[in-house]
Every structure is written in C-alpha cells, then in structure tokens.
Short mmCIF file of C-alpha atoms in Angstrom, two decimals:
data_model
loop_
_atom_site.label_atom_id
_atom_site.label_comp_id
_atom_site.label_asym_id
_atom_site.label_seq_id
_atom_site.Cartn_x
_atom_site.Cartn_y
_atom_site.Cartn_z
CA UNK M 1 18.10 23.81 -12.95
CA UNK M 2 16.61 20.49 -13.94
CA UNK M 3 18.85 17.50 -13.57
CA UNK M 4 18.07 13.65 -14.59
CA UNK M 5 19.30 10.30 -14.64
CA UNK M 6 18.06 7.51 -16.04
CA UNK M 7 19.90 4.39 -14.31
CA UNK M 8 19.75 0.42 -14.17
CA UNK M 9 22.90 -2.21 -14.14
CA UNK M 10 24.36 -1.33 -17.02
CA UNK M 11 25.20 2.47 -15.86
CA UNK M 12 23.32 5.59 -15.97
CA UNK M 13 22.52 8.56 -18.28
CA UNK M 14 23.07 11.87 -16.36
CA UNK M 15 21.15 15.20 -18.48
CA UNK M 16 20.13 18.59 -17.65
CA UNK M 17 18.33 21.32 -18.00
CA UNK M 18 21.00 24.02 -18.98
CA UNK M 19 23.99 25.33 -18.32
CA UNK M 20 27.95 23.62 -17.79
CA UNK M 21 27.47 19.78 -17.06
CA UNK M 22 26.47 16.81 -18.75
CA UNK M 23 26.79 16.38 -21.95
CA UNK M 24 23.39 15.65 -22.46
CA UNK M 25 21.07 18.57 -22.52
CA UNK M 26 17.05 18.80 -22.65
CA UNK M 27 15.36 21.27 -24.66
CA UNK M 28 11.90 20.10 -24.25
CA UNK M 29 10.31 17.54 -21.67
CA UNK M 30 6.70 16.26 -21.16
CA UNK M 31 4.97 14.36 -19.11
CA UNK M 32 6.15 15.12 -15.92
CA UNK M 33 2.20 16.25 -14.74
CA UNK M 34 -0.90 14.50 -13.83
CA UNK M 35 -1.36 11.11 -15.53
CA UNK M 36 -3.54 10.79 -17.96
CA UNK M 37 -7.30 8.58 -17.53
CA UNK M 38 -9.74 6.35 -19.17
CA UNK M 39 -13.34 6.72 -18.49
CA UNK M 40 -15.55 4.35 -19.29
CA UNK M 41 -19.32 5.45 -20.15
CA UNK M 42 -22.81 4.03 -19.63
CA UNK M 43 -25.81 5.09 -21.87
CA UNK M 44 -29.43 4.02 -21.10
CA UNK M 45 -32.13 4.64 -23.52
CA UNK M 46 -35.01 7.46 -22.68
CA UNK M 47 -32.11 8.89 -20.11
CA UNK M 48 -30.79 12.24 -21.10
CA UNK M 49 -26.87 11.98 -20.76
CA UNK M 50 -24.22 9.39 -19.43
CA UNK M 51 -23.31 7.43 -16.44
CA UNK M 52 -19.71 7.48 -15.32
CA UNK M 53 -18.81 3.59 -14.74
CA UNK M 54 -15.54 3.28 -14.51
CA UNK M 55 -12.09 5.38 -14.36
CA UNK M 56 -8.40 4.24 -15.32
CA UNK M 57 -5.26 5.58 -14.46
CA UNK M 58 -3.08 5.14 -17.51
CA UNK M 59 0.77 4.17 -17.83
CA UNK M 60 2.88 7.14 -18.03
CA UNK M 61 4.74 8.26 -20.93
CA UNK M 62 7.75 10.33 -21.03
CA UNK M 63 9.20 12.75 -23.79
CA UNK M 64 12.41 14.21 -24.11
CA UNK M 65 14.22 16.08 -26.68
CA UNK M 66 17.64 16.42 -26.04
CA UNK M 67 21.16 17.68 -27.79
CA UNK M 68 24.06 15.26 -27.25
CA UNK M 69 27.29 16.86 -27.19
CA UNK M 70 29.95 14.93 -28.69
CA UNK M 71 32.80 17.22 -27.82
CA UNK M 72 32.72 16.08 -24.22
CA UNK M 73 30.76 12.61 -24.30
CA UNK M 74 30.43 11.09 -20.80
CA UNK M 75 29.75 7.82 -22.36
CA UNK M 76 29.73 6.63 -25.67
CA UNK M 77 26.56 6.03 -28.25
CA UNK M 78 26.99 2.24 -28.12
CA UNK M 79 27.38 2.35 -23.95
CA UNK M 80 23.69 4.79 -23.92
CA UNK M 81 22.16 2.00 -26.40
CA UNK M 82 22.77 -0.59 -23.58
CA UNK M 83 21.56 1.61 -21.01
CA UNK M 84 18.61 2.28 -22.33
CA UNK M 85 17.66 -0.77 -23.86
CA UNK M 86 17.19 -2.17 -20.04
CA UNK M 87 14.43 -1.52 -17.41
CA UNK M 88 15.49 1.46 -14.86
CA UNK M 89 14.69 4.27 -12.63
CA UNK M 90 14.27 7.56 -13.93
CA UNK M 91 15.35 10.26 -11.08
CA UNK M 92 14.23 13.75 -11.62
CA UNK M 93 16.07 16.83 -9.20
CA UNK M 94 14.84 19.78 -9.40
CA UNK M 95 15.55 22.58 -6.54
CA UNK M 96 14.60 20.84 -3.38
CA UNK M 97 12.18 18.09 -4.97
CA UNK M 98 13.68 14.71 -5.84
CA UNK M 99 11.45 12.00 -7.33
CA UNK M 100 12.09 9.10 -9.02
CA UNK M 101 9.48 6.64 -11.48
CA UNK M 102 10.52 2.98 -12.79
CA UNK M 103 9.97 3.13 -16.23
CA UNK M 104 11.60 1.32 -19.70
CA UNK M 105 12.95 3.74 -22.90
CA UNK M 106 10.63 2.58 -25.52
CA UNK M 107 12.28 4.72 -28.58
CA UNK M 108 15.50 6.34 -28.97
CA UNK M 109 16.01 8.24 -32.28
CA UNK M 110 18.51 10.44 -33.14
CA UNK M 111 19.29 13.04 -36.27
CA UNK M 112 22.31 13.03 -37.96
CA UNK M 113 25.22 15.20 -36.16
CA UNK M 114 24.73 18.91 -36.72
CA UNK M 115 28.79 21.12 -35.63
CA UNK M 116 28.82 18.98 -32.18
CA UNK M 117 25.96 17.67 -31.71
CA UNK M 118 23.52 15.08 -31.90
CA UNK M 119 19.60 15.76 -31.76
CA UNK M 120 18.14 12.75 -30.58
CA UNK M 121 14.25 11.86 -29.03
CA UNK M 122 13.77 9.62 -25.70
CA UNK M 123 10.66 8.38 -24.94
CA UNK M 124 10.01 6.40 -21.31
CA UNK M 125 6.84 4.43 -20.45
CA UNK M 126 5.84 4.11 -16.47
CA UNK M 127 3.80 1.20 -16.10
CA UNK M 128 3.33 2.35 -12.75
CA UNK M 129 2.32 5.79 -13.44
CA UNK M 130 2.84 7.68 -10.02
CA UNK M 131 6.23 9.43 -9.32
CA UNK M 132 8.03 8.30 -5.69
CA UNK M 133 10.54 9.13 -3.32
CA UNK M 134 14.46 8.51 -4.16
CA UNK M 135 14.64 6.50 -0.76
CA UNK M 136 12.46 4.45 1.27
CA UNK M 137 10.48 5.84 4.33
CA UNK M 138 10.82 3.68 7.42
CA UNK M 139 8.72 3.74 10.25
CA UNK M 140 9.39 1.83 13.72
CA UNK M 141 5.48 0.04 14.94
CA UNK M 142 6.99 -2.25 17.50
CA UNK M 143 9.83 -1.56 19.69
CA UNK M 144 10.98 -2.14 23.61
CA UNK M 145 12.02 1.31 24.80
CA UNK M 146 14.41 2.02 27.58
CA UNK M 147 13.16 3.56 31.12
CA UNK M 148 15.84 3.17 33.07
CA UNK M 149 16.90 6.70 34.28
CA UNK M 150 19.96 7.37 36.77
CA UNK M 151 19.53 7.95 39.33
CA UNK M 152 15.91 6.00 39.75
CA UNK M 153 14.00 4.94 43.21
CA UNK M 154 12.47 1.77 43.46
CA UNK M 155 10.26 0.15 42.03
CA UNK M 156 11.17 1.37 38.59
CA UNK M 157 10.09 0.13 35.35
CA UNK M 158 13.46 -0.38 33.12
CA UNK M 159 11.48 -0.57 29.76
CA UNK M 160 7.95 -0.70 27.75
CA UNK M 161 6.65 -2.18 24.64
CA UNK M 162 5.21 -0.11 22.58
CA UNK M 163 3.06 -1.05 19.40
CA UNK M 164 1.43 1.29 17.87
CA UNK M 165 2.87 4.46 15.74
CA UNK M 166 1.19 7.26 13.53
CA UNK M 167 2.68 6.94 10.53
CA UNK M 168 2.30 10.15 7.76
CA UNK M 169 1.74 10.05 4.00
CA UNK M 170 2.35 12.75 2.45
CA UNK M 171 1.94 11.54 -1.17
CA UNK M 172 -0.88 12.09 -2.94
CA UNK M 173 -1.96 8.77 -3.88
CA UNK M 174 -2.03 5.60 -1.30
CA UNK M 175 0.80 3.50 -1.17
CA UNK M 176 1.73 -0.09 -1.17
CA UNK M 177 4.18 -0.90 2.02
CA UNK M 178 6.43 -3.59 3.12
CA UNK M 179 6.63 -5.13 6.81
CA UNK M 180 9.24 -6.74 8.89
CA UNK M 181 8.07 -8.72 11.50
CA UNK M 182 11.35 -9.85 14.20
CA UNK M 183 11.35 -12.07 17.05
CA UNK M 184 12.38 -10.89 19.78
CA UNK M 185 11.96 -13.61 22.75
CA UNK M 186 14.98 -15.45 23.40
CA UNK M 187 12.25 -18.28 25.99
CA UNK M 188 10.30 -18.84 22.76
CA UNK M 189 7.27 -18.20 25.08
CA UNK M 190 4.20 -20.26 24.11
CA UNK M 191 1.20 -18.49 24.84
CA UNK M 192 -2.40 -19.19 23.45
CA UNK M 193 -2.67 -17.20 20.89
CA UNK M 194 0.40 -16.97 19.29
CA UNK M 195 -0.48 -14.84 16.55
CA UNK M 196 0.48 -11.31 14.79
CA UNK M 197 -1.69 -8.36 13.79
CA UNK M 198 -0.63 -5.30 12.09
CA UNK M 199 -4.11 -2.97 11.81
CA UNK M 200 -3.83 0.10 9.78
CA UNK M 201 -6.89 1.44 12.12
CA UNK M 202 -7.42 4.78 9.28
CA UNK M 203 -7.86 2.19 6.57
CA UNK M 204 -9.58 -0.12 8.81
CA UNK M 205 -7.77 -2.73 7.39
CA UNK M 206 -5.71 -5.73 8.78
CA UNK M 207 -2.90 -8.33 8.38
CA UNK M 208 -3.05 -11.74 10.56
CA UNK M 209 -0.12 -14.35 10.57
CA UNK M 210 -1.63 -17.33 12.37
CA UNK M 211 2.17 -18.38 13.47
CA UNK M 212 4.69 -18.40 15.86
CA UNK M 213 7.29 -16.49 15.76
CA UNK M 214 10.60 -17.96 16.51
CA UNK M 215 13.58 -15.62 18.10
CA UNK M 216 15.94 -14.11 15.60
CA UNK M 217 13.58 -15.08 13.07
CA UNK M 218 13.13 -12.09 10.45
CA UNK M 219 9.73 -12.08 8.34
CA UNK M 220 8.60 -10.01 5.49
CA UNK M 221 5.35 -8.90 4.13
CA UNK M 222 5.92 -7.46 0.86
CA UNK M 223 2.07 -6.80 -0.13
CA UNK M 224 3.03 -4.83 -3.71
CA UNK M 225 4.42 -8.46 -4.58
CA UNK M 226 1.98 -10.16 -2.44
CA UNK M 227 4.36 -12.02 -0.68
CA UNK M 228 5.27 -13.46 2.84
CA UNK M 229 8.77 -14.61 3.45
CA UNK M 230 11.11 -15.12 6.07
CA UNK M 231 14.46 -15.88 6.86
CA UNK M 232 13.82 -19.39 7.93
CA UNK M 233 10.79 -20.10 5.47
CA UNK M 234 11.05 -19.37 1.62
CA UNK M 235 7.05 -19.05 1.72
CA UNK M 236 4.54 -18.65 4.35
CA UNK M 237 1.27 -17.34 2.51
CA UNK M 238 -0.45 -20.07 3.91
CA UNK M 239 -0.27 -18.43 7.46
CA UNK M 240 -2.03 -15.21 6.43
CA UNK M 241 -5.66 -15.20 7.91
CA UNK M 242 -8.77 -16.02 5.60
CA UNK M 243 -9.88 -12.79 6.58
CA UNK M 244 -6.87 -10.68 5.27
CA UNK M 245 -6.18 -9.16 1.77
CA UNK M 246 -3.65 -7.34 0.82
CA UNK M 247 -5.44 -5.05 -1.81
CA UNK M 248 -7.15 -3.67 1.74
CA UNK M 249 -4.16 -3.14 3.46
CA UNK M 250 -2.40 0.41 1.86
CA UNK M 251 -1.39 3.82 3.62
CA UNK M 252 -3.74 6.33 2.69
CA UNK M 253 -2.73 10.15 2.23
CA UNK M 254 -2.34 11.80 5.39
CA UNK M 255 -2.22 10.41 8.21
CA UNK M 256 -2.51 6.58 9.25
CA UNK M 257 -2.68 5.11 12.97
CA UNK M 258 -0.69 1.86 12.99
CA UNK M 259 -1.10 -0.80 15.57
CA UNK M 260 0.37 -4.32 15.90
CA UNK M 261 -1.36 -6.53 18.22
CA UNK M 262 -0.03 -9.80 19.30
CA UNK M 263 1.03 -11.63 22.95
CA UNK M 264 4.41 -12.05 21.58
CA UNK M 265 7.59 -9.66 21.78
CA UNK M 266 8.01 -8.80 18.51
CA UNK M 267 10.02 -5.81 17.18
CA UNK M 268 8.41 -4.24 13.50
CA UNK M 269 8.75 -1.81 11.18
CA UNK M 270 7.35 -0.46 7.88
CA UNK M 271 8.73 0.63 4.80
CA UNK M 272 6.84 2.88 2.21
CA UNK M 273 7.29 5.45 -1.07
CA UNK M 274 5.53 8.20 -0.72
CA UNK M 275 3.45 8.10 -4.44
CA UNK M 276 2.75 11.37 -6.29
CA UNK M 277 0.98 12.29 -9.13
CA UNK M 278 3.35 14.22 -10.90
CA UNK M 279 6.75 15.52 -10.48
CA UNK M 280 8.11 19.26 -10.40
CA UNK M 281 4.96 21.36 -9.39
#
C-alpha cells in the first residue's frame, strides 16, 4: 500500500493508497514516472530532417485525486489550507522504496461533500524534478584510523591517515554534494603549501581552498548553493581556486573514487541524495 505525506512547518498531510488509516485517501495519482523534456530543433535548408540542439528536463508536476473523509478528520480544512499553501517535501512509501521530492501545492480544489466525504484535486510542482532519498548519505574521505593492537611488538605504527574513499551512487541522475572540511592539528602546523583538495578522480573534477585551516575549525562546501562557509568565517568564496567550479564537481551514477589531498591533518566527509528519475518502479 501507497502511503504519502506532504510536510513543511506548519504540519503535515498524511494519505494513502487504501485501506484503514488516514483520512485522506487517493484514488488516482500521476506523475510519479520519468520527467517530462523539451527538445529544441535545428532545421537547415537543402538538409533532409532535423538536428537535435538542445534537451530540457522539465519541472515536475504532481496529480492527485483524493476523498477526504470527514467522519474521522486528522486535521481540519482550514489547518490543510495552511499546509499546503507553504513550500514542503513530498515523501512517497511504498513497500521497501522511500523517496521524497521538494515541491509547492499549486491548486487545491475540492467538490462539495458527497455522505462523508469530500472529493478534492492536489496538484504539486517540483522545480527540481528528480525524486531523492528521505535521509542524507554520508561518506567519511578523511579520517586518522587506529592501529594500535594489544598485544603489539615494537616498532608499531598506532594510527594512519587515510584520504581517499570510493563513494557509490546509486541514483540515476548525478548529484549535487556537500563537504565538511575539519581541522584536526592542535600545533597549527605551517607547512608550504597549506592548501586543501578534494578530487572526485571519476569526474575528473576538483575543489581547491587556497587556506589554512585552523584546529577545531569546521568548513562547509555546499556546491548546490554554491557556497563556502565556516564556523569562524561567514564567507570564504574568495579562497576557492581560479581553477575550480562547482558545476564540474558532482557524483556521477555508479561509482566515484574520492581523494582529498592536502599536507594538513584534516578530517572530511561528504554528504549526498541519491537523485532518481521517478519514484515507485
């Protein structure tokens, strides 16, 4: 059985497919599959045909038709009207799948009340038209990891760096992801090159910070907002190499060989949504 929620601040709608539950109940739903395209078409004269010049993925429009039961209401008309009149998160579960879209309720209409119920028509819009995980994916690059095993003989090593990761997308689309960046030397070492490198090597792409790091410092690189922050620094853009671009820099389907390169003991990790281009098939 289908079950969805559509949820921001204000609260959340909970409806479903069939059967005892929510209030709420969908007889009809589209736009759950692939999202729809724009092609763009160029015609030369004394040449047979068309040239394919460009292709759009569209914003993402969902339909539902639902009957509102007013014998056990959940929440009240006036409460749904606030609800929806807000950007959320529309979370689709359905047997062991579980995605999620942001999206805003363009239109809500509803019939007059038939016995119990209400027929009413929702219809969401995706600017972003690619479905996502419910929850983040994280992803250690750069850690110290423990050696030290008892009992050990000397000389031991009692730990290693290590700063590189393989890093699976199972999404079909590429994603956008988010890096935090932590210092992690309590000397504040100088060295000569004082700069950080995350490469996705699969994407041959790259990320420089010309900077130094200082410890307990916490940075972020949020490239879907194109954005470098830190915890000591409301902005540091202005550190990101001339060389580096953001639009490059995404997680391609399948898998991606991470590597973080810099003279500095950092520790980092990644966050990412796996993006899919549709929900229950």
């Amino acid at each position: 059985m289908m079950n969805i929620t559509f949820q921001n601040d204000f609260g959340k709608i909970l409806m479903t497919g069939g059967g005892k539950g929510p209030a709420w109940k969908i007889k009809e739903i589209t736009g759950l599959g692939i999202p729809e395209k724009s092609f763009a078409y160029n015609t030369f004269a004394g040449v047979a045909g068309q040239e394919l010049s460009s292709v759009s993925v569209l914003a993402r429009t969902i339909t539902m038709n639902v009957d509102i039961d007013c014998r056990f209401p959940q929440i009240s008309m006036s409460r749904a009207a606030c609800i929806l009149n807000a950007d959320g998160v529309l979370t689709i579960h359905h047997g062991t799948k579980h995605r999620a879209i942001s999206c805003r309720c363009t239109s809500f209409t509803k019939t007059e009340k038939k016995a119990a119920f209400f027929e009413a028509t929702l219809q969401f819009v995706a600017d972003n038209p690619y479905f996502h995980d419910c929850e983040e994916k994280r992803v250690v690059i750069s850690r110290k990891n423990d050696k030290l095993t008892f009992p050990f003989h000397l000389p031991v090593t009692f730990s290693e760096r290590v700063n590189s990761t393989d890093l699976v997308v199972s999404g079909e689309e590429a994603s956008e992801p988010v890096i935090y960046i932590f210092g992690d030397d309590p000397e504040n070492t100088d060295y000569d090159d004082n700069s950080i490198t995350i490469v996705n090597k699969t994407a041959n792409a790259f990320l420089k910070l010309n900077y130094k790091i200082s410890y307990g410092e916490q940075i972020k690189i949020d490239i879907p907002n194109r954005e470098i922050t830190s915890n000591l620094r409301e902005r540091m853009f202005q550190y990101l190499s001339d060389d580096s671009f953001f639009s490059s820099f995404v997680l391609l389907s399948g898998a991606n060989e991470i590597e973080c390169r810099t003279n500095v003991r950092i520790n980092a990790y990644i966050l990412f949504q796996n993006n899919y281009l549709e929900a229950m098939y």
